[in-house]
Amino acid sequence: MQFRNLVILSAVAIVLPVQWASADIDLPTKFSNQGTIGNTRHNLTQRQTSGGGPSGASMDQFRNDYREVCVYCHTPHGANTNIAAPLWNRTVRETTYTLYNQASLSGAISQPGANSLACLSCHDGQTAVDSVVNMPGSGGYKEAQKTSQDNVFLNTWTNTSGPDATSHFGLKEGKECLGCHAPGAELGAGATSFTTFALGTDLSNDHPVGVKLPTGADWNVPSGTKDNIRYFDANSDNRLSKGDIRFYDTGEGPEVECASCHDPHGVPSAGAGSKFNTTFLRVENTGSAVCLTCHNK
Ligand code: HEC
Ligand code: HEC
Ligand code: HEC
Ligand code: HEC
Ligand code: HEC
């Protein structure tokens, strides 16, 4: 697919919302983006697994350093079953999102499903990145954390590597993490801009999620099925693999969700050793390969 339609790229660019136009760039990061999620931006301890990355010290006051990578999202016990996401350890607030609403959409669009809500539990900026239900080890557990963030509970965590966090920040537009990580930020400090990471609750300028695959010549049809997932079998191994773009069915039929295009753990890019695709994409977007997996344009 990726060889087919280089000509079409300019045509696609015209209809895209602005943020999609700047394809294939990564923001500067000291993470190696290699080998393990521990060396990606999704290591919310902010301490890279193998040396050379950020020390994380500038962040100690603003998020609990749980000293483990998975715990910011998963827990082996006491998971949040309000959401159909694997062993989910995060606060998921009840939220009504503003949906993509261009008249050109051919099918219906519904509120984001579980495989988007999981991401939005950080990326909509309403919840701190360290707002978990079950802290590691003999750390605390709080049932009410499943639906709301309690800073008194979060303050019970003791940081063994620096000062304890007294603020619990999220990816909030103009505030919190973006209080430093944005141009002209209120807290100053000139940190790397995270502006495009803060999606907010208005998803009308983002690629639609909660949409089904329409029928017709404009669309490619996924060949694989595994439980509630329909997938494009990128490596033709007849199995669902990390690099397979997919649709999730959580009761309304197979739909596009954030994790259709992104794997939050990172996917090694083809032929590049253990280096991950940029921006957690399941497929490197060279020649718009991500887009052309579903869209026949
Ligand atoms: C008081 C300002 C401030 C706040 C608030 C802050 N940071 Fe930072 N952050 C910095 C500075 C300064 C650096 C070092 C310069 C850089 O790499 O951006 C940094 C570095 C980072 C890095 C390493 C950058 C890289 O890729 O090498 C990550 C990741 C990060 N911050 C995440 C966060 C998150 C998540 C939050 C919110 C929980 C946050 N920061 C809040 C100032 C801040
Ligand atoms: C930033 C959040 C985040 C972190 C950190 C994270 N995960 Fe996940 N994980 C997710 C989300 C979201 C899903 C569901 C979407 C999907 O299937 O990719 C998931 C799914 C999974 C699954 C089931 C699907 C699959 O890809 O196999 C496993 C197993 C898993 N995670 C293991 C881990 C382990 C082990 C770690 C730590 C080394 C970890 N995760 C860290 C967000 C995260
Ligand atoms: C635990 C909170 C959390 C969850 C859950 C989470 N993210 Fe993130 N994500 C972040 C933070 C914080 C950053 C940016 C700051 C940093 O560098 O740590 C980020 C960065 C990213 C980036 C930019 C990566 C880059 O290299 O430029 C992408 C893409 C992304 N996330 C997608 C997702 C998707 C898709 C999901 C769900 C499948 C998800 N995230 C779930 C916290 C989260
Ligand atoms: C249809 C595929 C697709 C879906 C669905 C999707 N993304 Fe992305 N996303 C991409 C691509 C492609 C990029 C890289 C764009 C670029 O390089 O500018 C990206 C980039 C990002 C970035 C990095 C910042 C940026 O804009 O470059 C974040 C954060 C992110 N996505 C989060 C999400 C979240 C959260 C969801 C669900 C609400 C989501 N994505 C749904 C394809 C998708
Ligand atoms: C997982 C499959 C999938 C991938 C990958 C994908 N899309 Fe989509 N896209 C869809 C679906 C489904 C819709 C909703 C179509 C509808 O109902 O009209 C959609 C809608 C759109 C729309 C809005 C169309 C309208 O009628 O308003 C645009 C523009 C778009 N996609 C562009 C892209 C771009 C650019 C990429 C790559 C960065 C991409 N898509 C990747 C499945 C996908």
XYZ file of C-alpha atoms in Angstrom, residues 44-285:
242
model
C 6.496 8.349 33.451
C 9.206 7.923 36.061
C 11.054 10.064 33.469
C 14.175 8.007 34.203
C 15.410 6.085 31.203
C 16.002 2.340 31.747
C 19.478 2.343 30.214
C 21.660 5.393 30.930
C 21.955 8.712 29.175
C 18.357 9.913 29.451
C 16.809 12.567 31.634
C 17.369 12.281 35.397
C 13.721 13.118 36.032
C 14.754 15.331 38.958
C 13.041 18.449 37.561
C 9.780 16.497 37.652
C 9.969 15.118 41.201
C 7.733 17.789 42.707
C 5.044 17.368 40.063
C 4.386 13.637 39.820
C 4.989 10.591 42.018
C 8.044 8.673 40.864
C 6.782 5.111 41.351
C 10.147 3.736 40.137
C 8.309 1.298 37.819
C 7.154 1.824 34.282
C 3.989 -0.278 33.982
C 2.300 0.925 37.186
C 1.266 4.297 35.754
C -1.117 2.306 33.537
C -1.427 -1.303 34.808
C -1.638 -3.158 38.129
C -1.446 -6.927 38.736
C -4.220 -6.690 41.379
C -7.193 -4.483 42.132
C -7.515 -3.143 38.583
C -10.142 -0.633 37.459
C -12.746 -2.831 35.757
C -14.973 0.164 34.956
C -13.031 0.230 31.689
C -12.421 -2.662 29.269
C -8.653 -2.097 29.211
C -6.131 -4.696 30.433
C -5.526 -4.562 34.232
C -6.057 -0.814 34.150
C -4.593 1.087 37.117
C -5.666 4.604 36.275
C -8.407 6.994 37.262
C -10.943 7.209 34.440
C -13.314 10.133 34.883
C -16.728 10.148 33.286
C -16.408 12.652 30.466
C -18.443 13.685 27.457
C -16.073 14.527 24.610
C -16.775 16.933 21.773
C -16.623 14.700 18.698
C -15.300 15.159 15.171
C -18.228 16.783 13.389
C -17.434 17.514 9.730
C -20.413 16.926 7.458
C -18.184 14.888 5.130
C -18.193 11.953 7.565
C -20.182 9.151 5.968
C -20.965 7.022 9.009
C -22.067 7.616 12.594
C -19.606 8.637 15.297
C -19.915 7.679 18.957
C -18.116 8.615 22.190
C -14.590 7.139 22.438
C -14.402 3.443 23.391
C -12.135 1.794 25.978
C -9.060 1.733 23.733
C -9.292 5.509 23.446
C -10.480 6.277 26.984
C -7.362 4.565 28.331
C -5.167 7.063 26.448
C -7.447 9.983 27.206
C -7.080 9.250 30.937
C -3.799 11.163 30.478
C -4.087 12.916 27.140
C -7.323 14.839 27.827
C -5.454 16.651 30.619
C -8.161 16.156 33.245
C -6.231 13.621 35.323
C -2.664 13.661 36.676
C -0.249 11.236 35.031
C 0.386 9.627 38.447
C -3.289 9.179 39.399
C -3.342 5.416 39.983
C -5.648 3.126 41.948
C -2.963 0.817 43.335
C 0.520 2.128 44.160
C 3.463 -0.288 43.831
C 4.664 -2.623 46.558
C 3.027 -2.018 49.899
C 2.013 1.460 48.760
C -1.600 2.520 49.078
C -4.768 1.388 47.321
C -7.896 3.492 47.024
C -11.123 2.271 45.420
C -12.483 5.798 44.830
C -9.418 6.541 42.677
C -11.143 4.533 39.913
C -13.379 7.505 39.121
C -11.789 10.541 40.785
C -8.327 11.838 41.623
C -7.571 12.304 45.315
C -4.373 14.303 45.902
C -4.385 13.498 49.636
C -4.080 9.820 48.683
C -1.429 10.565 46.020
C 0.589 12.544 48.585
C 1.040 9.395 50.699
C 3.717 8.152 48.263
C 7.344 8.464 49.446
C 9.878 9.207 46.741
C 13.113 7.329 47.401
C 15.114 9.282 44.821
C 14.326 12.914 45.663
C 11.742 15.201 47.221
C 8.155 13.904 47.470
C 5.694 15.291 44.941
C 3.406 17.958 46.330
C 1.626 18.633 43.021
C 0.131 16.029 40.730
C 0.209 17.397 37.221
C -1.306 16.309 33.942
C -1.091 17.199 30.259
C -3.357 20.220 30.669
C -3.433 22.973 28.086
C -1.583 26.049 29.425
C -1.232 24.573 32.924
C 0.332 21.791 34.987
C 2.953 19.886 32.895
C 2.366 22.388 30.079
C 2.958 25.156 32.603
C 6.622 24.501 31.721
C 6.400 22.290 28.642
C 4.975 24.893 26.262
C 6.277 28.025 24.571
C 5.878 31.077 26.826
C 4.739 28.821 29.668
C 3.501 30.351 32.939
C 6.046 28.530 35.127
C 8.862 29.316 32.711
C 11.821 26.903 32.482
C 11.972 26.482 28.692
C 11.237 22.749 28.636
C 10.424 20.748 25.488
C 6.972 21.674 24.194
C 4.221 19.107 24.844
C 1.535 21.293 23.268
C 0.479 18.699 20.713
C 0.267 15.972 23.378
C -2.531 17.761 25.251
C -5.620 16.808 23.247
C -8.137 18.179 25.767
C -11.771 17.041 25.764
C -12.527 18.630 22.385
C -11.679 15.927 19.849
C -13.218 17.751 16.870
C -9.750 18.569 15.473
C -8.401 15.027 15.877
C -8.687 11.991 13.591
C -12.135 10.589 14.464
C -12.318 7.750 16.998
C -15.511 5.799 17.648
C -16.086 5.499 13.873
C -16.709 2.356 11.838
C -15.103 1.273 8.593
C -17.453 2.410 5.805
C -17.977 0.129 2.795
C -16.944 1.066 -0.725
C -13.970 1.549 -3.000
C -12.381 4.190 -0.752
C -11.676 1.635 1.971
C -9.435 -1.372 2.514
C -10.923 -4.288 4.443
C -8.943 -5.878 7.296
C -8.293 -9.590 6.721
C -7.710 -10.809 10.284
C -10.045 -11.389 13.216
C -8.969 -12.118 16.807
C -11.756 -12.032 19.400
C -13.177 -8.503 19.244
C -10.417 -7.120 17.009
C -10.348 -6.845 13.197
C -6.807 -6.257 11.914
C -4.675 -5.644 8.838
C -2.095 -8.429 8.951
C 0.960 -6.291 8.079
C 3.472 -9.155 8.345
C 1.085 -11.848 6.987
C 1.684 -14.176 9.950
C -2.034 -14.870 10.459
C -1.800 -13.539 14.000
C -2.550 -10.243 15.678
C 0.851 -8.502 16.030
C 1.865 -5.143 17.538
C 2.484 -3.740 14.078
C -1.038 -4.542 12.888
C -3.393 -1.585 12.560
C -6.796 -2.621 13.880
C -10.428 -1.914 14.760
C -11.808 -2.627 18.256
C -15.353 -3.860 18.889
C -16.507 -2.934 22.375
C -20.189 -3.500 21.646
C -20.956 -1.179 18.743
C -19.128 -3.041 15.975
C -15.446 -2.656 14.973
C -14.356 0.979 15.421
C -11.259 3.136 15.107
C -9.764 4.041 18.518
C -6.447 5.627 19.565
C -4.820 2.202 19.867
C -5.867 1.365 16.273
C -2.899 3.394 15.067
C -0.709 3.655 18.198
C 0.803 1.005 20.475
C 1.585 2.822 23.731
C 4.496 0.432 24.394
C 6.327 1.152 21.117
C 6.739 -0.985 17.972
C 10.173 -1.674 16.443
C 10.403 -0.152 12.965
C 10.997 -2.575 10.135
C 14.702 -3.141 9.456
C 15.889 -0.689 12.133
C 16.874 -3.046 14.960
C 15.144 -2.245 18.222
C 14.458 1.401 17.370
C 10.735 2.160 17.706
C 8.510 3.894 15.189
C 8.147 7.561 16.103
C 5.060 8.696 18.040
C 4.222 5.113 19.096
C 2.786 4.331 15.659
C 2.099 0.684 14.843
C 3.426 1.285 11.328
C 6.038 3.883 10.321
C 4.085 6.608 8.525
